[in-house]
PDB file of C-alpha atoms in Angstrom:
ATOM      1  CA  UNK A   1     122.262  62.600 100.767  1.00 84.00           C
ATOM      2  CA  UNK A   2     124.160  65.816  99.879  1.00 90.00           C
ATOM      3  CA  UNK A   3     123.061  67.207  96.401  1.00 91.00           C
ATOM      4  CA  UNK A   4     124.865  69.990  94.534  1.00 90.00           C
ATOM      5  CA  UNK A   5     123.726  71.999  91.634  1.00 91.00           C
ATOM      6  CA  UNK A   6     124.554  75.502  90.086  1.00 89.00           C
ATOM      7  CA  UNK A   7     122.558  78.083  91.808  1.00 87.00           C
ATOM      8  CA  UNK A   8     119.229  79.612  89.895  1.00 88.00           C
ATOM      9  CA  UNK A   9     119.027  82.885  88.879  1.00 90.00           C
ATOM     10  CA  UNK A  10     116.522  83.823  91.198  1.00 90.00           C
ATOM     11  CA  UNK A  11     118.818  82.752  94.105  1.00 92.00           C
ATOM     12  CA  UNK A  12     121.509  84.529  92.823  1.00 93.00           C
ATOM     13  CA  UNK A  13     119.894  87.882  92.557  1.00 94.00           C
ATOM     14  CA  UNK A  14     118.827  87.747  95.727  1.00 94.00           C
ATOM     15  CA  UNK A  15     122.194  86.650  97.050  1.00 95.00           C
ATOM     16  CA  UNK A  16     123.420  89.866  94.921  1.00 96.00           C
ATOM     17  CA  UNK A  17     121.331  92.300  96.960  1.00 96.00           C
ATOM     18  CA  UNK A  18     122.548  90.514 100.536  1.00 95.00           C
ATOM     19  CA  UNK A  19     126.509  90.668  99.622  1.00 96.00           C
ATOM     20  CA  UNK A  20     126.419  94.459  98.421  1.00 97.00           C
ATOM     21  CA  UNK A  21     124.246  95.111 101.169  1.00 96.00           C
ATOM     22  CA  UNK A  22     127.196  93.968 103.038  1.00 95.00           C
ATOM     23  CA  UNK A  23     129.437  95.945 100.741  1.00 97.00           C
ATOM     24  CA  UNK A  24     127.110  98.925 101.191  1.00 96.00           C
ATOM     25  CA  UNK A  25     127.816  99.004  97.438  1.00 97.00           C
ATOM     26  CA  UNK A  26     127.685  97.172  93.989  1.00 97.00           C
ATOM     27  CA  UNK A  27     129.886  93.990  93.613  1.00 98.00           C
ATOM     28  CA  UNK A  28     131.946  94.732  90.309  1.00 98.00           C
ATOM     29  CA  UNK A  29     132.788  91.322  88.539  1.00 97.00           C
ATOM     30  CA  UNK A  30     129.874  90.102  90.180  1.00 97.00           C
ATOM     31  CA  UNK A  31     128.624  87.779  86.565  1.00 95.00           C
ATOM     32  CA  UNK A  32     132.293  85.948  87.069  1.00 95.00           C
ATOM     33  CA  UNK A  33     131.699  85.223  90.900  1.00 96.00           C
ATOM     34  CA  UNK A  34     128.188  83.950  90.386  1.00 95.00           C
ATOM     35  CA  UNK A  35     128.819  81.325  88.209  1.00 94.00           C
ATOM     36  CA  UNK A  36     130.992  79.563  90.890  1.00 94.00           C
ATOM     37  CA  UNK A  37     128.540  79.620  93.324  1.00 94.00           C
ATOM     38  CA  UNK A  38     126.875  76.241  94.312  1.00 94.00           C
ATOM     39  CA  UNK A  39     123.667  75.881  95.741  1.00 96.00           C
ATOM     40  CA  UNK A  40     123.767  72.521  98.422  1.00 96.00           C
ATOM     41  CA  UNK A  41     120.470  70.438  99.613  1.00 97.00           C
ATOM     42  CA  UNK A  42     121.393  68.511 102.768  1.00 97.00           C
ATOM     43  CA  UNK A  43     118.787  65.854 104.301  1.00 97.00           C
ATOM     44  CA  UNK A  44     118.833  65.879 108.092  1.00 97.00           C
ATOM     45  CA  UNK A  45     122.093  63.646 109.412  1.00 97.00           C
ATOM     46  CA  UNK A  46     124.206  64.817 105.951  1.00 98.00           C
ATOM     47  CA  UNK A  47     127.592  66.038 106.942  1.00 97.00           C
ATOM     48  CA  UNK A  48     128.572  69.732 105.248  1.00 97.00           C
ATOM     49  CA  UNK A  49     131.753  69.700 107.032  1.00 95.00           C
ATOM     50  CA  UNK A  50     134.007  68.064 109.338  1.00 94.00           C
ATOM     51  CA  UNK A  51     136.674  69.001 112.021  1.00 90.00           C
ATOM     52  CA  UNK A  52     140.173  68.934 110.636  1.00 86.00           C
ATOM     53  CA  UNK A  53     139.089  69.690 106.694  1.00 88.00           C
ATOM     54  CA  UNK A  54     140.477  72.426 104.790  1.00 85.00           C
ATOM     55  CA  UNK A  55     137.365  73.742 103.734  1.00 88.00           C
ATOM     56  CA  UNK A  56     137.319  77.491 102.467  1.00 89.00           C
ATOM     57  CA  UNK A  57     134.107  77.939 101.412  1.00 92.00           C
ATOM     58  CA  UNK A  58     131.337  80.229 102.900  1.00 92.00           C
ATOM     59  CA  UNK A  59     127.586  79.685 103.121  1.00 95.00           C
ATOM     60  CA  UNK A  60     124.193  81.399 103.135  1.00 95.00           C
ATOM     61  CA  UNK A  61     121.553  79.180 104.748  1.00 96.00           C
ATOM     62  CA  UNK A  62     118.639  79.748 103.264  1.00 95.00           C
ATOM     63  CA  UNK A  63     116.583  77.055 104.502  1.00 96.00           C
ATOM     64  CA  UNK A  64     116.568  74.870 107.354  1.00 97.00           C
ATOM     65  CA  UNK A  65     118.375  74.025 110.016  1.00 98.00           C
ATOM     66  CA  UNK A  66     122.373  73.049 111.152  1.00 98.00           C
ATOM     67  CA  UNK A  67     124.136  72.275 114.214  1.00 97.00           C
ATOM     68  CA  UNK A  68     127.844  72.780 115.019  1.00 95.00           C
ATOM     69  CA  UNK A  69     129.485  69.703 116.702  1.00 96.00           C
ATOM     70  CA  UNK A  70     133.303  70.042 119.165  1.00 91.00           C
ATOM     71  CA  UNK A  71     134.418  67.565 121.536  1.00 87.00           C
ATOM     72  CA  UNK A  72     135.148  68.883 124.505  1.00 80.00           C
ATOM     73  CA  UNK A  73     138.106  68.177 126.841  1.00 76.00           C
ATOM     74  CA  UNK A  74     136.595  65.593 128.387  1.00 82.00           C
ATOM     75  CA  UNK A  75     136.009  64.192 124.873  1.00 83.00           C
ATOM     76  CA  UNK A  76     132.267  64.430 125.455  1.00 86.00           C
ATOM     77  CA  UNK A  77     130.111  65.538 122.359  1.00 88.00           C
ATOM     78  CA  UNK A  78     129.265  69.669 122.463  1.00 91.00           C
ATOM     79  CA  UNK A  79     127.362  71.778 120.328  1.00 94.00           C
ATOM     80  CA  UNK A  80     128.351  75.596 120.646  1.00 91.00           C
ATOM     81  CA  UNK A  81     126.344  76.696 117.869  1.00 91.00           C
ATOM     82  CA  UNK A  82     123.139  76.620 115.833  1.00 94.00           C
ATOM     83  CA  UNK A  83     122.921  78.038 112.357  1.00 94.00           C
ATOM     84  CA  UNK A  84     119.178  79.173 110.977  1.00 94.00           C
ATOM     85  CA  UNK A  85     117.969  80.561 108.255  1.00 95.00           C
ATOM     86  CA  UNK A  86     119.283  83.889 106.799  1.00 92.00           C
ATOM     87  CA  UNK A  87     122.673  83.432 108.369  1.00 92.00           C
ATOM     88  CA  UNK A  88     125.745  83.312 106.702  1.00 91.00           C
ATOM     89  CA  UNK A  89     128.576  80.932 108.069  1.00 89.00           C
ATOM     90  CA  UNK A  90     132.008  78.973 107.618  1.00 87.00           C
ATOM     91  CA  UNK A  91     134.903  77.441 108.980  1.00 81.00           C
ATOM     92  CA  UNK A  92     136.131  80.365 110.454  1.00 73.00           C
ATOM     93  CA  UNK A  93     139.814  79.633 109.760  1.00 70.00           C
ATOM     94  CA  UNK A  94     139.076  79.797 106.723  1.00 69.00           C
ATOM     95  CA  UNK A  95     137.661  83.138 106.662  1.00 70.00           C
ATOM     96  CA  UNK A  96     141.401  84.489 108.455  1.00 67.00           C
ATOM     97  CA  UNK A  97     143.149  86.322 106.043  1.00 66.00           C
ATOM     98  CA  UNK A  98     146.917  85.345 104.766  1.00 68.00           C
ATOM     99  CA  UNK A  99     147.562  87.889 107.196  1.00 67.00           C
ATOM    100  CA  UNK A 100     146.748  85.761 110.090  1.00 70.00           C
ATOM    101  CA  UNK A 101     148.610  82.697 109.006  1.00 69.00           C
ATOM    102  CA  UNK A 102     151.878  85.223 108.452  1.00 74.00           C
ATOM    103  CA  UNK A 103     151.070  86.276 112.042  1.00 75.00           C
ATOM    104  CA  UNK A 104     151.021  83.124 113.806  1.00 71.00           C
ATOM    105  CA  UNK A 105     153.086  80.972 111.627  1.00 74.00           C
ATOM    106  CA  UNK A 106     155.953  83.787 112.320  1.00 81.00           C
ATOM    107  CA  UNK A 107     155.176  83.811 116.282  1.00 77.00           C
ATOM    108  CA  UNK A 108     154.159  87.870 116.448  1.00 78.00           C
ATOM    109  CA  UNK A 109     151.161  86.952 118.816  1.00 76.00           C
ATOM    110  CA  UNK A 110     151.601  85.536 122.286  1.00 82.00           C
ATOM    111  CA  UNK A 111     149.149  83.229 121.679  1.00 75.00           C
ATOM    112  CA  UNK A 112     150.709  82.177 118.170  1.00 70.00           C
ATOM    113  CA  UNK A 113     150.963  78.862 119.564  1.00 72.00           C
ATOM    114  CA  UNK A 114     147.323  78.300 120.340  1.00 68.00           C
ATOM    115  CA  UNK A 115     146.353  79.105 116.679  1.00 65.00           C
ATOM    116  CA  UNK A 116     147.663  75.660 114.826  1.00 61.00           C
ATOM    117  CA  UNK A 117     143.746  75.695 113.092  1.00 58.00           C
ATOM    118  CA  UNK A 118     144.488  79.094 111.907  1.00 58.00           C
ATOM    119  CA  UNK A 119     148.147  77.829 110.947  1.00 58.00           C
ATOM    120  CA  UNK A 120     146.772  74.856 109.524  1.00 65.00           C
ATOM    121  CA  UNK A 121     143.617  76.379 107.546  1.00 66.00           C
ATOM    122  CA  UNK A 122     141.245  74.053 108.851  1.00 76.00           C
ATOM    123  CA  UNK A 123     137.953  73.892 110.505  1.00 83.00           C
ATOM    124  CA  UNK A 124     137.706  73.208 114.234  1.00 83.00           C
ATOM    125  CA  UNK A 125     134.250  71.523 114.236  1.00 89.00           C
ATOM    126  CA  UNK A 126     131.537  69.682 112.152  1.00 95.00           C
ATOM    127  CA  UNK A 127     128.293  71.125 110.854  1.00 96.00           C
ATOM    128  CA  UNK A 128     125.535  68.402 110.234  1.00 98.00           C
ATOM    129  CA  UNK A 129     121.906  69.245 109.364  1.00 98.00           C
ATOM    130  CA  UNK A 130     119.035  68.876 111.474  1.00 98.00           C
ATOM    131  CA  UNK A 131     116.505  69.294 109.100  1.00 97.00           C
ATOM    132  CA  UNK A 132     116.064  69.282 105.079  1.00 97.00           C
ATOM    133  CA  UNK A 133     118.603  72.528 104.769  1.00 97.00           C
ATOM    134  CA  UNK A 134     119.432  74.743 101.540  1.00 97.00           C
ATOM    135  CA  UNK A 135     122.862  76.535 101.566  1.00 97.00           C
ATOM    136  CA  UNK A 136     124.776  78.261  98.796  1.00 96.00           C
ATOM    137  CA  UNK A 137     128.535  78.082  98.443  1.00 95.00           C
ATOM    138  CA  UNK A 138     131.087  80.578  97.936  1.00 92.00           C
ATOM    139  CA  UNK A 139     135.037  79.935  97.343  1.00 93.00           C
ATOM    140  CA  UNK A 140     136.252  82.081  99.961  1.00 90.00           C
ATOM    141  CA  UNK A 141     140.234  82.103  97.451  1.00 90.00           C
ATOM    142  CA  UNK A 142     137.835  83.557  94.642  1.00 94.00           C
ATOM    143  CA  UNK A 143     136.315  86.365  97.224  1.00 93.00           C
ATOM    144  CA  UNK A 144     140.294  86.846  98.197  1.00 90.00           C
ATOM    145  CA  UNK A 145     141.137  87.624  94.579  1.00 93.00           C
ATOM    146  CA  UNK A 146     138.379  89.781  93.974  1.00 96.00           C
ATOM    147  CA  UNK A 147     139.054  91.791  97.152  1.00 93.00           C
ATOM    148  CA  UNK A 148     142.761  92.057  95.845  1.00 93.00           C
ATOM    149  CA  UNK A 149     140.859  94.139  92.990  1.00 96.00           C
ATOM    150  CA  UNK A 150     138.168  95.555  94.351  1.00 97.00           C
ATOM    151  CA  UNK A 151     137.954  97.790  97.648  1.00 97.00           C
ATOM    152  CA  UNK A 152     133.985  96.790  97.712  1.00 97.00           C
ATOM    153  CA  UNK A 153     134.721  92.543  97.510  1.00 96.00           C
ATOM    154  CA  UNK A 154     136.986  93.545 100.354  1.00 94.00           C
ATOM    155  CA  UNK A 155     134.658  95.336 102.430  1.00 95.00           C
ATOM    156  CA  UNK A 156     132.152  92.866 101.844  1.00 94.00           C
ATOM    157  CA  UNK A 157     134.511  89.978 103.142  1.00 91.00           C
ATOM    158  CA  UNK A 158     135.491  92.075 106.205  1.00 91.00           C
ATOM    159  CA  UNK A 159     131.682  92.143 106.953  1.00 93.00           C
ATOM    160  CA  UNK A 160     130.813  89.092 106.578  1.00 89.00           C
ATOM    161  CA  UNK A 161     134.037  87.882 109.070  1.00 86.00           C
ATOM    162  CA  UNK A 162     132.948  90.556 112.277  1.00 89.00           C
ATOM    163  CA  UNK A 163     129.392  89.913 112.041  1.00 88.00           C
ATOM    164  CA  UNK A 164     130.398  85.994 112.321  1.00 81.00           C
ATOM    165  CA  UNK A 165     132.895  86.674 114.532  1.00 83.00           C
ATOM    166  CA  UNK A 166     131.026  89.082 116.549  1.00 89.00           C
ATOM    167  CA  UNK A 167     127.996  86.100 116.607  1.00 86.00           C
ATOM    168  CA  UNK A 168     130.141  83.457 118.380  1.00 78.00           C
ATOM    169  CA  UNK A 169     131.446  85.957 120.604  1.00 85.00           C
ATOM    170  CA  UNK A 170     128.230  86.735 121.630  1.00 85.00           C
ATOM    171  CA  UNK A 171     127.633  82.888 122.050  1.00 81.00           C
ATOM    172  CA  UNK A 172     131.002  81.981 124.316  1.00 80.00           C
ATOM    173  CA  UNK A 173     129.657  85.177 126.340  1.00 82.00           C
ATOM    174  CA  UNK A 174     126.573  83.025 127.131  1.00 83.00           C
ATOM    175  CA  UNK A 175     128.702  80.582 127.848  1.00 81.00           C
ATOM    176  CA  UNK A 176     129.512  82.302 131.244  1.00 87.00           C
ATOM    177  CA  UNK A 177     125.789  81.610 133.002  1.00 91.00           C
ATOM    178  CA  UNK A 178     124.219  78.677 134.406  1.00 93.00           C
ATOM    179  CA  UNK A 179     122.888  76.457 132.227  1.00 93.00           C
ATOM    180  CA  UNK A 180     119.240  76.951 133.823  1.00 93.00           C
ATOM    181  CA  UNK A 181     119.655  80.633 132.777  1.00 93.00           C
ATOM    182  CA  UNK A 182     120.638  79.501 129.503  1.00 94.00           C
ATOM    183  CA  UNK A 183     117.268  77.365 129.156  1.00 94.00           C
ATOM    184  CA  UNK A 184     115.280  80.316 129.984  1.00 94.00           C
ATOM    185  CA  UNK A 185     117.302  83.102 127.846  1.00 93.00           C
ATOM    186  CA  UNK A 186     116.389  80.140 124.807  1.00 93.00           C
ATOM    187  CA  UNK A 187     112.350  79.772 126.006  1.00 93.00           C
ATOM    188  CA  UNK A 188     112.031  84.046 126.248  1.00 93.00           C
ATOM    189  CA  UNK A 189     114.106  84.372 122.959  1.00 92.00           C
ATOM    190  CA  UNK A 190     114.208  81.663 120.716  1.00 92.00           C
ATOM    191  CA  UNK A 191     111.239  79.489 121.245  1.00 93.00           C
ATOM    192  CA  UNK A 192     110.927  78.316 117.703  1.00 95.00           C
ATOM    193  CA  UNK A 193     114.518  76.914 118.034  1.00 95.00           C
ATOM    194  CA  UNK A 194     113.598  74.804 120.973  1.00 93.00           C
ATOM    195  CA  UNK A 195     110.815  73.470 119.092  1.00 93.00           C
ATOM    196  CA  UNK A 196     113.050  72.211 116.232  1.00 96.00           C
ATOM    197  CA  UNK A 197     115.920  70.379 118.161  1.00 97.00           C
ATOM    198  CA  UNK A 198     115.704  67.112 119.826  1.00 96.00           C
ATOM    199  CA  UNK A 199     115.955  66.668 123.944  1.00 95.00           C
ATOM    200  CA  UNK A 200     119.180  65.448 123.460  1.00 95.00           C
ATOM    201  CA  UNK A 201     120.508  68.423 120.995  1.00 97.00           C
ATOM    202  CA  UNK A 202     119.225  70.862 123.618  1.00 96.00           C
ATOM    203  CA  UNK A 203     121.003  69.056 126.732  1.00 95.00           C
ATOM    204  CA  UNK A 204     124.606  69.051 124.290  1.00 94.00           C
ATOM    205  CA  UNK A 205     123.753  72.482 123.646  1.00 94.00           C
ATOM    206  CA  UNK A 206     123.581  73.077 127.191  1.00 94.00           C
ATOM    207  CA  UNK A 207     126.419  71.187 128.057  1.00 90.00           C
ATOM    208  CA  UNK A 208     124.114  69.064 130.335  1.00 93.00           C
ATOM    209  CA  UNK A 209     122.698  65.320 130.788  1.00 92.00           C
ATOM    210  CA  UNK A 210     119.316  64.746 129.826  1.00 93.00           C
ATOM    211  CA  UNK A 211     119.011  64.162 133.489  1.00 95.00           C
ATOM    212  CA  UNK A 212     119.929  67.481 134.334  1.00 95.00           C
ATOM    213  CA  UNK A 213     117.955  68.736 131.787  1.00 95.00           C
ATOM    214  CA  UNK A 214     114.902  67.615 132.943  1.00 94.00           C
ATOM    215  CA  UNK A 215     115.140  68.854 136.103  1.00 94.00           C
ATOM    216  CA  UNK A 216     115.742  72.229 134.582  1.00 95.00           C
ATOM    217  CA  UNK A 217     113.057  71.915 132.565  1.00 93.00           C
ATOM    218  CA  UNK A 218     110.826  70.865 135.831  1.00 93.00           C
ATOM    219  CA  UNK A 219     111.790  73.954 138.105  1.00 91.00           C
ATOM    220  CA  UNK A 220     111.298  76.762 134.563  1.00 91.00           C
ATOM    221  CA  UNK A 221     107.745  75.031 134.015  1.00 88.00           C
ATOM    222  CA  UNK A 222     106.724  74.937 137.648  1.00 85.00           C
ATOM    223  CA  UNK A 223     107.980  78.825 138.161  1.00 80.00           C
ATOM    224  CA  UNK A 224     110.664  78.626 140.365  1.00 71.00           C
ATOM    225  CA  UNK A 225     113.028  81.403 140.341  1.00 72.00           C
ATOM    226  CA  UNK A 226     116.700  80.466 139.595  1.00 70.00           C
ATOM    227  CA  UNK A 227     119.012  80.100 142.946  1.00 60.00           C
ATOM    228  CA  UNK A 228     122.182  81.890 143.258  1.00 51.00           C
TER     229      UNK A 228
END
């Protein structure tokens, strides 16, 4: 069951050092924008999010564990994404700027079209935890506001948005090898990840069956090198 309670102040003065960190400089109004942040306890199966919400809020996770779910054209069950501990994350329409929706909603990008979730200000997938998982909440309208003011809120905010974006880029770059390849990038690099996601989360991840996943699984542990 999700639980929701104001943040404490030793959570926020540590959240205080990450943003200007960000900001490479102090956060001015900083007392104001602290006392709407929310700090969230999730159990594992609790929902944060769904697909086709307006939701403009941003997290830190400080604790635990979430997975992002999409269905994919097929209308089979994917998850793109894993967020751990230390990361901060969102829908990320609603990270995009008025700026965007101006953009698209006015047809100045040929792909204006193909950005209704920008348009529309809502999220394109679900985020459910895996494990008992601490986040704390930020309104991303109050972060506009104080960016409006502020150059340092603003340079914050455009932090925050490449280093996401510049995560999930990374991720649909992965994308592009095999998913035996993408089993053994996770077993040199992230180990402790595998060991805290079910057979089943790892074969959506994967975009596999558990079939196919075992079989993986088979050749990596008996040392057989990857075919072309």
């Amino acid at each position: 069951m999700i639980r929701s309670s104001v943040a404490s102040g030793h959570t926020l003065r540590s959240l205080r050092l990450l943003l200007e960190a960000y900001a490479a400089s102090e956060l001015p109004e900083w007392d104001a924008f602290a006392r709407t942040m929310h700090s969230v306890h999730l159990d594992p199966g609790d929902v944060l999010f769904s697909a086709g919400e307006r939701h403009p809020y941003v997290y830190y996770l400080e604790e635990g564990l979430l997975k992002a779910l999409m269905t994919n054209a097929r209308g089979r069950t994917i998850i793109p994404f894993f967020s751990e501990e230390g990361e901060i994350f969102a829908s990320m329409p609603a990270l995009a700027p008025e700026g965007v929706r101006l953009v698209a909603a006015r047809h100045l990008h040929p792909r204006a079209e193909e950005l209704g979730a920008a348009l529309a200000g809502v999220t394109i997938h679900t985020m459910v935890a895996i494990e008992p998982t601490l986040v704390h909440r930020f309104d991303v309208r109050i972060i506009d506001r104080l960016a409006g003011r502020h150059p340092s809120w603003s340079r914050m905010s455009n932090a925050v948005t490449t280093l996401y974006a510049i995560s999930l880029q990374a991720d649909a770059a992965a994308l592009r090898n095999s998913a035996e390849q993408r089993y053994r990038d996770l077993l040199a690099n992230h180990p402790d990840l595998i060991a805290r996601i079910s057979r089943r989360e790892l074969a959506c991840f994967l975009n596999v069956t558990d079939v196919a996943l075992g079989r993986i699984a088979k050749r990596v542990e008996a040392g057989a090198v990857e075919s072309d």
